[in-house]
PDB file of C-alpha atoms in Angstrom:
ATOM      1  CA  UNK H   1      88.947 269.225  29.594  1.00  0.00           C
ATOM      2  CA  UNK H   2      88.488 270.596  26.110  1.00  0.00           C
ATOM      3  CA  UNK H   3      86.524 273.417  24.081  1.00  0.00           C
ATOM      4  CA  UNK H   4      83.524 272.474  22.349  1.00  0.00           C
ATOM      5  CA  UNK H   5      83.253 273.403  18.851  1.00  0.00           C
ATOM      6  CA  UNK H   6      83.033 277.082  18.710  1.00  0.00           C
ATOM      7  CA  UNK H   7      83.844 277.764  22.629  1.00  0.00           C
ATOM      8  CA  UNK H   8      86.491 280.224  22.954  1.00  0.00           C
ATOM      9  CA  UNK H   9      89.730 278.874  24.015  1.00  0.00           C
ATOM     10  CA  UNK H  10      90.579 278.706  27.883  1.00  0.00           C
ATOM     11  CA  UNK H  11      86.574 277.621  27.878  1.00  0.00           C
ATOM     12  CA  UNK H  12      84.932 274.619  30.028  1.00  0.00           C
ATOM     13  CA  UNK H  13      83.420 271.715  28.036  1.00  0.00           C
ATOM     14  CA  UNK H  14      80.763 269.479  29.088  1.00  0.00           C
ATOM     15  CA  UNK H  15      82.962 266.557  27.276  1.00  0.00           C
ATOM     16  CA  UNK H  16      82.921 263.515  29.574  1.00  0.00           C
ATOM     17  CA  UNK H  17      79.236 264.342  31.216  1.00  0.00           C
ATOM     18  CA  UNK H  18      77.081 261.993  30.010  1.00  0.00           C
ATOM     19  CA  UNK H  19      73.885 260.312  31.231  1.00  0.00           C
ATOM     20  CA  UNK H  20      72.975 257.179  31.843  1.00  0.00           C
ATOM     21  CA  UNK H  21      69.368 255.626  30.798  1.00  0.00           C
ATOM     22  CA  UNK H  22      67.156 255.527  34.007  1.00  0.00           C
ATOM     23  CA  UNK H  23      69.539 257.544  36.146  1.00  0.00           C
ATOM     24  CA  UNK H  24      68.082 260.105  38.678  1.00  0.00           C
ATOM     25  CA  UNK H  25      66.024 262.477  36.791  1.00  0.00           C
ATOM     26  CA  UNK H  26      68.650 265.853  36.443  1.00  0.00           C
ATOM     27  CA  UNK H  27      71.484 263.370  36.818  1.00  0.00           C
ATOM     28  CA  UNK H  28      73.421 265.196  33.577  1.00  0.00           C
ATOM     29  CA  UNK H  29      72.977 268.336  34.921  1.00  0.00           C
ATOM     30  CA  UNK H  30      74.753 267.252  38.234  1.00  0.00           C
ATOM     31  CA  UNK H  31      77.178 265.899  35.706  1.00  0.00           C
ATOM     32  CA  UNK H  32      77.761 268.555  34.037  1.00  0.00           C
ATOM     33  CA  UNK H  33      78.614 270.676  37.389  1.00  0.00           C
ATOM     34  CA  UNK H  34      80.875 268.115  38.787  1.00  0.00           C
ATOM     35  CA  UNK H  35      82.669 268.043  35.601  1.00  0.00           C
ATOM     36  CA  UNK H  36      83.186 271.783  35.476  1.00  0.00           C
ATOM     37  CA  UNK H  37      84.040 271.452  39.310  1.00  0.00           C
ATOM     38  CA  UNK H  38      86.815 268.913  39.041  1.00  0.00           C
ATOM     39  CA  UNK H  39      88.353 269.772  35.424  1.00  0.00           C
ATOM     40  CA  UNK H  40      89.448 273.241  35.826  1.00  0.00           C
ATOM     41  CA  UNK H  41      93.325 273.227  34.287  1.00  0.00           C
ATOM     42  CA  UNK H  42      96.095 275.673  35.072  1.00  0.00           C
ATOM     43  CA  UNK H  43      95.890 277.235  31.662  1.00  0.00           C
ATOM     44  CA  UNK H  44      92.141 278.108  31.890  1.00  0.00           C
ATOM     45  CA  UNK H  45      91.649 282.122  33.210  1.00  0.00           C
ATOM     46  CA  UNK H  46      90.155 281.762  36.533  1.00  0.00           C
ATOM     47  CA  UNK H  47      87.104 283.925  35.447  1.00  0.00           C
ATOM     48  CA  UNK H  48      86.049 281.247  32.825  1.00  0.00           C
ATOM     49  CA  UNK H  49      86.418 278.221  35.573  1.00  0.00           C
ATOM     50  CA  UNK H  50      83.973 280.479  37.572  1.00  0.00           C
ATOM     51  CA  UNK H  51      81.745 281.619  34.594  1.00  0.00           C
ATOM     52  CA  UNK H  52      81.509 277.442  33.670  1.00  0.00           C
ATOM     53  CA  UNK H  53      80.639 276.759  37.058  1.00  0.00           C
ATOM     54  CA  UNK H  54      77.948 279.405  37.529  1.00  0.00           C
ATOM     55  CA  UNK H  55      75.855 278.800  33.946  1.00  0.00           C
ATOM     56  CA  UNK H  56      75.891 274.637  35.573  1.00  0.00           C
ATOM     57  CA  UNK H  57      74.884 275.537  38.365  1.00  0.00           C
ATOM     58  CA  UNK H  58      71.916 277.783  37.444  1.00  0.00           C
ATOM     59  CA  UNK H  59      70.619 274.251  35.839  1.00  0.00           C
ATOM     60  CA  UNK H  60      70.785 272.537  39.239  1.00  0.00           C
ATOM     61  CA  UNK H  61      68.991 275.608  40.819  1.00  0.00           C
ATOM     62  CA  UNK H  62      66.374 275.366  37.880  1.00  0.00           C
ATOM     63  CA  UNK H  63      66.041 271.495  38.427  1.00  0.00           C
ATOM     64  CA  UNK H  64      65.140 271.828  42.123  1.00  0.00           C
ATOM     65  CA  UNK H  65      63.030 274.977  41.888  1.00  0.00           C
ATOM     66  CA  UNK H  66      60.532 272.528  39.605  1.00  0.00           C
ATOM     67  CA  UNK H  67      60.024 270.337  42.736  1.00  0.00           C
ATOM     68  CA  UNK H  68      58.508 273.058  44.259  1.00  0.00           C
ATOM     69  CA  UNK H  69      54.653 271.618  42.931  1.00  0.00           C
ATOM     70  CA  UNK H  70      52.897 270.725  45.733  1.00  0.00           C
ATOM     71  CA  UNK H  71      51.686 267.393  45.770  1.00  0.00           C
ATOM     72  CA  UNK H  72      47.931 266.621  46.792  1.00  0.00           C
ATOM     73  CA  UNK H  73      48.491 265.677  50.241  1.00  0.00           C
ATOM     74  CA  UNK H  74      51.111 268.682  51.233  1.00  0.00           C
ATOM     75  CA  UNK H  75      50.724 268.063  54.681  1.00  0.00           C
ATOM     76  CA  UNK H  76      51.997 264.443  54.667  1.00  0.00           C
ATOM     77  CA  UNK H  77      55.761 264.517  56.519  1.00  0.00           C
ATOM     78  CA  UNK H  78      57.786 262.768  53.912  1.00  0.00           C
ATOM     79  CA  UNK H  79      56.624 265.956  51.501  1.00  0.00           C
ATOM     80  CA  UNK H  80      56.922 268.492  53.788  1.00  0.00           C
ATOM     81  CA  UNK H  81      60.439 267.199  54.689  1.00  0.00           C
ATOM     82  CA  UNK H  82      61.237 266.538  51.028  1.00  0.00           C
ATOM     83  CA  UNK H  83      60.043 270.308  50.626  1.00  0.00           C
ATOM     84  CA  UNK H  84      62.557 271.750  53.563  1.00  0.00           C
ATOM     85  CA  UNK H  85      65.230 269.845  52.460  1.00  0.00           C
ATOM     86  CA  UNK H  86      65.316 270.733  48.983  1.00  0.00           C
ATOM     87  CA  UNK H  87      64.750 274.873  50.445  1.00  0.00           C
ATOM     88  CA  UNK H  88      68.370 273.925  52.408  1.00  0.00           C
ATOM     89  CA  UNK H  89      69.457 272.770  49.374  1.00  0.00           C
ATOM     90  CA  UNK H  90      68.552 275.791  47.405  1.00  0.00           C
ATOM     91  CA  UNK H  91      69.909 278.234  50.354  1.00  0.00           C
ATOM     92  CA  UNK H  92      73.345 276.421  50.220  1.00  0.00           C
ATOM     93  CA  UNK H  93      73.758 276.841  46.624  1.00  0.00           C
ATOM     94  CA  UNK H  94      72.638 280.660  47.099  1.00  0.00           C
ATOM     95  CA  UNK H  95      75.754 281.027  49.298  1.00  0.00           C
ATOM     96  CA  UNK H  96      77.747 278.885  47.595  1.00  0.00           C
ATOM     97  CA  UNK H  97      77.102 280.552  44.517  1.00  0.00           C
ATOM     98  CA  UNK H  98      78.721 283.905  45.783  1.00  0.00           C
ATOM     99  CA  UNK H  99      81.522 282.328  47.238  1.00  0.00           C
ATOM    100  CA  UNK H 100      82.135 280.728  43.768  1.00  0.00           C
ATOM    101  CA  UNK H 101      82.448 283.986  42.226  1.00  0.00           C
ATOM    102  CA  UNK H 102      84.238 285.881  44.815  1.00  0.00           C
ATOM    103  CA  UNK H 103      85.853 283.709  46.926  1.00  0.00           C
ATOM    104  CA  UNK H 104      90.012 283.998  46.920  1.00  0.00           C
ATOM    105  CA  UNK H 105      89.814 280.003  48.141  1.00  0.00           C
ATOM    106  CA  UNK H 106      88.284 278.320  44.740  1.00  0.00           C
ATOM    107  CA  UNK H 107      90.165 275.035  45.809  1.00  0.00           C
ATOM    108  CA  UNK H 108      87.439 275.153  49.297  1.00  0.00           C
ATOM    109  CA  UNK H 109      84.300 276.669  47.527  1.00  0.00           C
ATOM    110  CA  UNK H 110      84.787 274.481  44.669  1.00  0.00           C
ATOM    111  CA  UNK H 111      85.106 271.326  47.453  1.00  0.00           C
ATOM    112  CA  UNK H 112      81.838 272.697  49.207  1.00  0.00           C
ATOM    113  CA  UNK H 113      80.736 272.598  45.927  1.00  0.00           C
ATOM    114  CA  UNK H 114      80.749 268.943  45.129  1.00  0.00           C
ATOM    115  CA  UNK H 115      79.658 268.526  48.804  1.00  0.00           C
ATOM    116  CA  UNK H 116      76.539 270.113  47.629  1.00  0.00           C
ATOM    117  CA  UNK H 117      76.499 268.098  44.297  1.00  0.00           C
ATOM    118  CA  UNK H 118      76.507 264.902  46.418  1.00  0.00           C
ATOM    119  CA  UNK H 119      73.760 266.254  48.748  1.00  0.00           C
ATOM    120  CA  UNK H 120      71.371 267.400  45.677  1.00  0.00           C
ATOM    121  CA  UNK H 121      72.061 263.610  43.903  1.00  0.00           C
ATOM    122  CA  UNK H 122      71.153 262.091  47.574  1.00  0.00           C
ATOM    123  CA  UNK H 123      68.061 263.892  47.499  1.00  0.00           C
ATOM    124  CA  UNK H 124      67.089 263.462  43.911  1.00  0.00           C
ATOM    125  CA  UNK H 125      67.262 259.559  44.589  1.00  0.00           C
ATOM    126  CA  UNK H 126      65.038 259.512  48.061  1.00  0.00           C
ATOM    127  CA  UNK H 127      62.473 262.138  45.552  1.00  0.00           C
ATOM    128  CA  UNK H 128      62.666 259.291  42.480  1.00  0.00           C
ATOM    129  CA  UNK H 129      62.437 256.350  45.122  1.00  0.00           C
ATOM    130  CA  UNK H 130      59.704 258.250  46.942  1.00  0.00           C
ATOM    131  CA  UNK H 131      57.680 258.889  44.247  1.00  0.00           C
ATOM    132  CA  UNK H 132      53.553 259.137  44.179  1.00  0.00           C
ATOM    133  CA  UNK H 133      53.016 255.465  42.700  1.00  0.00           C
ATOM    134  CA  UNK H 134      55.198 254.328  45.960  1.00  0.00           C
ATOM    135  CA  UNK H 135      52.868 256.550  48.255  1.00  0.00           C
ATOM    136  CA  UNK H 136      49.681 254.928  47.014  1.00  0.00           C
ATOM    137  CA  UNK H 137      49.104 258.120  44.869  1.00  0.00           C
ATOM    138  CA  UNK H 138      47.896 258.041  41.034  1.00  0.00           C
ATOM    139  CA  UNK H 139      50.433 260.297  39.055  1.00  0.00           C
ATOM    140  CA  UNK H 140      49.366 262.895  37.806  1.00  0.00           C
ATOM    141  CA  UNK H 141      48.961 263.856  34.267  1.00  0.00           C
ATOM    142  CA  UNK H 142      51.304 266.085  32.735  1.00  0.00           C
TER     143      UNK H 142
END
């Protein structure tokens, strides 16, 4: 873990998230939140490791939130179920979100954490492998 070019020191870098051509759509973001996750040193203030954590995960929270289009058939049961899941998804990182900046335990929130990192990727790939072209839908324009 380093500082970025005009971070303050103690600060968490995003050196060592990259992304990968054709990767799950969001993929650096989750990146980027698994590397603040698992790089946190002994030297870094505690309040930074949370701060880093928190701004990477409001990206993840943004990057689910835009799922939230309804498609044209809303009441087919992959959607719905791609809709609930992703609300769980969103209600876990609500929780986990407080317990990241409160919790006396960082070693178990940040765990639960990358838990919830793994469960987001998981359902980024079923939503990329699912998409409309593989439901017999035309995409629609953007």
């Amino acid at each position: 873990m380093s500082t970025a070019a005009g971070d303050p020191p103690g600060s968490v870098s995003d050196e060592g998230a990259t992304s990968e051509v054709g990767a799950v759509p969001g993929e650096v973001h989750l990146r980027r939140l698994e590397h603040a996750l698992t790089s946190r040193r002994a030297s870094t203030p505690l309040e930074v490791w949370r701060w880093a954590v928190l701004q990477r995960m409001v990206t993840v929270r943004e990057l689910l939130v835009q799922e939230s289009d309804q498609p044209a058939d809303w009441t087919s049961a992959r959607d719905s179920r791609s809709l609930r899941e992703r609300n769980r998804l969103l209600g876990r990182m609500s929780e986990l979100r407080f317990r990241m900046m409160g919790d006396p335990d960082v070693d178990r929130a940040g765990y639960e954490m990358r838990r919830l990192v793994a469960e987001i990727r998981e359902h980024l790939v079923r939503g990329k492998a699912c998409g409309p072209e593989d439901r017999g839908e035309a995409a629609r324009p953007e």
